[in-house]
Short mmCIF file of C-alpha atoms in Angstrom, two decimals:
data_model
loop_
_atom_site.label_atom_id
_atom_site.label_comp_id
_atom_site.label_asym_id
_atom_site.label_seq_id
_atom_site.Cartn_x
_atom_site.Cartn_y
_atom_site.Cartn_z
CA MET A 970 110.06 107.06 48.02
CA PRO A 971 112.69 105.50 50.25
CA ASP A 972 115.18 107.84 52.18
CA ALA A 973 118.33 107.20 50.49
CA ALA A 974 120.55 109.18 52.92
CA ASP A 975 121.82 106.28 54.72
CA ALA A 976 120.83 103.69 52.06
CA ASP A 977 124.22 102.56 50.84
CA GLY A 978 125.27 99.24 52.07
CA LEU A 979 121.93 97.87 53.32
CA THR A 980 121.80 94.06 54.04
CA VAL A 981 119.29 92.14 52.68
CA GLY A 982 117.36 91.79 56.07
CA GLN A 983 117.47 95.41 56.25
CA VAL A 984 115.94 96.13 53.08
CA ALA A 985 113.40 93.50 53.60
CA THR A 986 112.27 95.39 56.64
CA ARG A 987 112.54 98.54 55.15
CA LEU A 988 110.03 97.60 52.14
CA GLY A 989 107.92 95.02 53.83
CA VAL A 990 109.18 92.13 51.44
CA THR A 991 110.57 88.87 52.39
CA VAL A 992 114.19 87.95 52.16
CA ARG A 993 113.30 85.23 49.94
CA ALA A 994 111.38 87.73 47.55
CA LEU A 995 114.65 89.69 47.10
CA HIS A 996 116.75 86.45 46.56
CA HIS A 997 114.33 85.54 43.76
CA TRP A 998 114.55 89.08 42.35
CA ASP A 999 118.11 88.97 42.71
CA GLU A 1000 118.31 85.29 40.94
CA ILE A 1001 116.06 86.35 38.01
CA GLY A 1002 117.94 89.79 37.30
CA LEU A 1003 115.20 91.78 38.41
CA ALA A 1004 116.82 93.76 41.27
CA ARG A 1005 120.35 92.61 41.93
CA PRO A 1006 122.23 94.39 44.82
CA SER A 1007 125.12 96.62 43.48
CA LEU A 1008 127.62 95.79 46.26
CA ARG A 1009 129.16 92.83 48.07
CA THR A 1010 131.39 92.64 51.04
CA ALA A 1011 134.54 91.16 51.09
CA ALA A 1012 132.84 88.07 52.46
CA GLY A 1013 130.45 87.79 49.52
CA TYR A 1014 127.34 89.25 51.36
CA ARG A 1015 124.87 91.43 49.57
CA LEU A 1016 124.68 95.09 49.85
CA TYR A 1017 122.02 97.60 48.28
CA THR A 1018 122.93 101.02 47.26
CA ALA A 1019 120.48 103.84 47.45
CA GLY A 1020 119.82 103.31 43.60
CA ASP A 1021 119.12 99.51 44.24
CA LEU A 1022 116.37 100.80 46.96
CA GLU A 1023 114.71 103.17 44.67
CA ARG A 1024 114.25 100.09 41.99
CA LEU A 1025 113.20 97.97 44.70
CA HIS A 1026 110.60 100.59 45.84
CA ARG A 1027 109.27 100.89 42.25
CA ILE A 1028 108.89 97.02 42.19
CA VAL A 1029 106.91 96.69 45.37
CA VAL A 1030 104.61 99.67 44.05
CA TYR A 1031 104.13 97.75 40.70
CA ARG A 1032 103.49 94.37 42.34
CA GLU A 1033 100.85 95.85 44.87
CA ILE A 1034 98.83 96.95 42.20
CA GLY A 1035 99.09 93.52 40.43
CA LEU A 1036 101.56 93.54 37.61
CA GLY A 1037 103.73 90.67 37.07
CA LEU A 1038 107.33 90.46 37.14
CA ASP A 1039 107.92 90.47 33.57
CA GLU A 1040 105.65 93.41 33.24
CA ILE A 1041 107.60 95.02 35.71
CA ARG A 1042 110.77 94.30 34.04
CA ALA A 1043 109.55 95.65 30.95
CA ILE A 1044 108.44 99.14 32.75
CA LEU A 1045 111.69 99.47 34.10
CA ASP A 1046 114.04 98.33 31.56
CA ASP A 1047 112.33 99.12 28.19
CA SER A 1048 112.32 102.43 27.36
CA THR A 1049 109.90 101.75 24.59
CA ALA A 1050 107.14 100.35 26.88
CA ASP A 1051 103.95 101.64 26.96
CA VAL A 1052 103.82 102.39 30.69
CA PRO A 1053 100.37 104.34 30.93
CA GLY A 1054 98.94 101.46 28.60
CA ALA A 1055 100.28 98.89 31.11
CA LEU A 1056 98.90 100.79 34.15
CA ARG A 1057 95.43 101.40 32.38
CA ALA A 1058 95.05 97.88 31.54
CA GLN A 1059 95.70 96.93 35.20
CA ARG A 1060 93.36 99.64 36.41
CA ALA A 1061 90.61 97.87 34.47
CA GLN A 1062 91.61 94.45 35.86
CA VAL A 1063 91.23 96.15 39.46
CA ALA A 1064 87.95 97.68 38.52
CA GLU A 1065 86.52 94.51 37.56
CA ARG A 1066 87.98 92.82 40.65
CA ILE A 1067 86.49 95.49 42.90
CA GLY A 1068 83.07 94.95 41.06
CA ARG A 1069 83.27 91.14 41.89
CA LEU A 1070 84.11 91.89 45.41
CA GLN A 1071 81.35 94.16 45.57
CA ARG A 1072 78.93 91.63 44.29
CA LEU A 1073 80.27 89.17 46.99
CA SER A 1074 79.88 91.36 49.84
CA ALA A 1075 76.23 92.11 48.51
CA GLY A 1076 75.48 88.33 48.49
CA LEU A 1077 77.05 88.16 51.70
CA ASP A 1078 74.97 90.65 53.25
CA GLN A 1079 72.02 88.88 51.71
CA MET A 1080 72.98 85.52 53.29
CA ILE A 1081 73.36 87.39 56.66
CA ASP A 1082 70.14 88.74 56.60
CA ALA A 1083 68.21 85.71 55.47
CA HIS A 1084 69.81 83.89 58.26
CA GLU A 1085 68.76 86.40 60.75
CA ARG A 1086 65.31 87.31 59.41
CA GLY A 1087 64.42 84.13 57.24
CA LEU A 1088 62.18 86.28 54.45
CA LEU A 1089 63.65 89.17 52.87
CA LEU A 1090 60.56 90.40 51.92
CA THR A 1091 58.76 93.65 53.60
CA ALA A 1092 55.70 92.87 55.61
CA GLU A 1093 53.64 94.36 52.98
CA GLN A 1094 55.03 91.97 50.48
CA GLN A 1095 54.34 88.93 52.82
CA ALA A 1096 50.72 89.90 53.26
CA ALA A 1097 50.64 90.15 49.56
CA ILE A 1098 52.14 87.00 48.86
CA PHE A 1099 50.91 84.72 51.48
CA GLY A 1100 47.60 86.38 52.36
CA PRO A 1101 46.03 88.84 54.97
CA ARG A 1102 45.95 85.77 57.66
CA TRP A 1103 49.92 85.94 57.47
CA ASN A 1104 51.42 87.26 60.37
CA PRO A 1105 55.03 88.85 59.50
CA ASP A 1106 56.30 87.83 63.06
CA TRP A 1107 56.30 84.33 62.10
CA PRO A 1108 59.67 84.01 60.26
CA ALA A 1109 61.29 85.61 63.54
CA GLN A 1110 59.43 83.18 65.72
CA ALA A 1111 60.59 80.29 63.62
CA ARG A 1112 64.08 81.64 64.07
CA ARG A 1113 64.25 81.86 67.55
CA ARG A 1114 62.80 78.17 67.85
CA TYR A 1115 64.74 76.33 64.90
CA GLY A 1116 67.66 79.06 64.27
CA ASN A 1117 70.53 76.35 65.40
CA THR A 1118 69.09 73.47 62.97
CA THR A 1119 70.25 72.27 59.84
CA GLN A 1120 66.86 72.95 58.18
CA TRP A 1121 67.15 76.42 59.11
CA ARG A 1122 70.42 76.96 57.43
CA GLN A 1123 69.12 75.27 54.39
CA TYR A 1124 65.93 77.28 54.57
CA ALA A 1125 68.19 80.38 54.87
CA GLU A 1126 70.41 79.87 51.93
CA ARG A 1127 67.36 79.34 49.76
CA SER A 1128 65.59 82.37 51.31
CA ALA A 1129 68.80 84.43 50.44
CA SER A 1130 68.46 83.95 46.64
CA ARG A 1131 64.44 84.40 46.22
CA GLY A 1132 62.44 87.55 45.58
CA PRO A 1133 58.89 88.12 45.73
CA GLU A 1134 58.24 86.18 42.28
CA GLU A 1135 60.00 82.87 43.49
CA TRP A 1136 58.10 83.46 47.05
CA GLN A 1137 54.54 83.82 44.98
CA ALA A 1138 55.28 80.60 43.00
CA ILE A 1139 55.84 78.35 46.18
CA ALA A 1140 52.90 79.96 47.58
CA ASP A 1141 50.79 79.20 44.54
CA ALA A 1142 52.10 75.75 44.80
CA ILE A 1143 51.13 75.31 48.49
CA THR A 1144 47.75 76.63 47.90
CA GLY A 1145 47.04 74.36 44.99
CA LEU A 1146 48.31 71.42 47.19
CA GLU A 1147 46.15 72.38 50.03
CA ARG A 1148 43.28 72.61 47.57
CA ALA A 1149 43.94 69.33 46.15
CA LEU A 1150 44.24 67.56 49.66
CA GLY A 1151 40.64 69.23 50.40
CA ASP A 1152 39.28 67.81 47.14
CA ALA A 1153 40.71 64.49 47.89
CA MET A 1154 39.49 64.10 51.12
CA ASP A 1155 35.79 65.23 50.06
CA ALA A 1156 36.06 62.33 47.19
CA GLY A 1157 36.66 59.71 49.80
CA VAL A 1158 40.41 58.94 48.87
CA THR A 1159 41.58 56.54 51.40
CA PRO A 1160 45.17 56.52 53.15
CA GLY A 1161 47.57 54.15 51.22
CA SER A 1162 45.85 54.40 47.88
CA PRO A 1163 47.79 55.44 44.89
CA GLU A 1164 45.66 59.05 44.74
CA ALA A 1165 46.91 59.70 48.54
CA ASN A 1166 50.42 58.64 47.96
CA GLN A 1167 50.87 60.67 45.29
CA LEU A 1168 49.41 63.75 47.37
CA VAL A 1169 52.02 62.79 49.73
CA GLU A 1170 54.96 63.04 47.22
CA ARG A 1171 53.63 66.26 46.05
CA HIS A 1172 53.74 67.72 49.61
CA ARG A 1173 57.33 66.47 50.03
CA GLU A 1174 58.16 68.02 46.78
CA VAL A 1175 56.57 71.54 47.82
CA PHE A 1176 58.05 71.44 51.01
CA ALA A 1177 61.38 70.92 49.65
CA SER A 1178 61.16 74.76 48.48
CA TYR A 1179 62.05 75.26 52.46
CA PHE A 1180 64.77 72.45 53.04
CA PRO A 1181 64.89 68.82 52.09
CA LEU A 1182 62.35 66.65 53.79
CA THR A 1183 62.77 63.19 54.41
CA ARG A 1184 60.08 60.70 54.75
CA GLN A 1185 60.68 60.45 58.53
CA MET A 1186 60.45 64.17 58.94
CA GLN A 1187 57.22 64.23 57.03
CA VAL A 1188 55.62 62.00 59.37
CA CYS A 1189 56.81 64.39 62.10
CA LEU A 1190 55.37 67.18 60.38
CA GLY A 1191 52.32 65.14 59.65
CA ARG A 1192 51.83 64.60 63.81
CA MET A 1193 52.36 68.56 64.16
CA PHE A 1194 49.68 69.31 61.74
CA GLU A 1195 47.20 67.54 63.65
CA ALA A 1196 48.46 68.23 67.14
CA ASP A 1197 49.63 71.92 67.09
CA PRO A 1198 46.39 74.01 67.67
CA GLY A 1199 47.74 76.53 64.90
CA PHE A 1200 48.35 74.32 62.32
CA ALA A 1201 45.16 72.26 63.09
CA ALA A 1202 42.83 75.16 62.53
CA HIS A 1203 44.55 76.14 59.33
CA TYR A 1204 44.03 72.62 57.73
CA ASP A 1205 40.72 72.14 59.31
CA GLY A 1206 39.90 75.50 58.13
CA ILE A 1207 40.31 74.21 54.59
CA ARG A 1208 38.21 70.92 55.28
CA ALA A 1209 36.91 69.86 58.57
CA GLY A 1210 39.02 67.12 59.87
CA LEU A 1211 41.72 67.64 56.92
CA ALA A 1212 44.56 67.94 59.47
CA THR A 1213 43.85 64.32 60.74
CA TRP A 1214 43.30 62.93 57.52
CA PHE A 1215 46.58 64.48 56.20
CA ARG A 1216 48.37 62.85 58.89
CA ARG A 1217 46.83 59.68 58.09
CA ILE A 1218 47.89 59.56 54.30
CA ILE A 1219 51.48 60.54 55.30
CA ASP A 1220 51.53 57.70 57.87
CA ALA A 1221 50.27 55.26 55.40
CA SER A 1222 52.72 56.26 52.75
CA ALA A 1223 55.43 55.73 55.45
CA ARG A 1224 54.51 52.52 56.05
CA ALA A 1225 54.92 51.52 52.35
CA HIS A 1226 58.30 52.58 52.69
CA GLY A 1227 59.09 50.59 55.41
CA ILE A 1228 58.80 53.34 58.22
CA ASP A 1229 57.21 53.26 61.44
CA PRO A 1230 55.08 56.31 61.93
CA ASP A 1231 54.70 55.77 65.68
CA THR A 1232 58.81 55.75 65.90
CA ALA A 1233 59.80 58.17 63.38
CA THR A 1234 62.03 60.92 64.34
CA TRP A 1235 63.27 63.98 62.71
CA GLN A 1236 66.17 62.82 61.06
#
C-alpha cells in the first residue's frame, strides 16, 4: 500500500510518478468519475489525499491483472459485487493467456531450432526414415552453405512443423519418384516427351516439400545432379547414366516453357 504519511495535497504529476501511471490516465479516471481528487488549490489545480491515493493504488492493481474500468468501478463502489468471483474469472483468463504464450514460446523454440539445425529429428530417426546411407551431418553442412538464403528460411519454416511421419511421407515420395525416373529411362522415354515432362513436374511438386522450386532453379539443380560427384553417384547408383538423363529431361521441359537451360540462373 502507498505511504499515506505525506500523501495529502499531492499533485497529478506527483501521483503519476508514485504509481507509475500517466498523467493522462489520471485525468481520464477523473473525467469518468472513477478516481477524482478530493482537493483543489485556490487556482483550481487537482490535489490528491491519502484516501485518494489508496483508491488509485487499488485501481492500478486491478488494471495490472487485466480488469476493465467498469469492472473495477463495480468492485470499488458496489457493496454487492462478487469480488472473489470477478478475480477468479480474471485468473482463468490469465491462465488461458499464459497457456497461449507457452505454446507460442514452444513454437518459437521449434522455429529457432529448425533454422539452426534444418531437421528436427534425431540421428536414429533420420537413419530410419532416409536409410542407412544417410549422413546426419548433411543438414548442418547444408546450413553452413545455404543458411543465408531465402530457400533455407523457407525450408526451415516447413521443417519446424514436421515430425517423423511427415518426413517419412516425403522420403517415400522421393523414393517413388526416383524409381519412376529409373523405370522411364529403362523404357526409353525421351526428353521432351509427355511422359518425361510429367516426371519433371512431379519432381518440382515433390521438391516443393523443401521450398518452392521455379523452373529456372530446377535447371540449376539438374546441372548439379549431373556435375556434383555425390549427387551423380546417387542417381547413377539407381540406374547407370540416370544423372545425365535426368538433367536432359529437365532441360527439355525448360525449353518447352521458353527457358534456355544454358543461361538459366537460380531465381
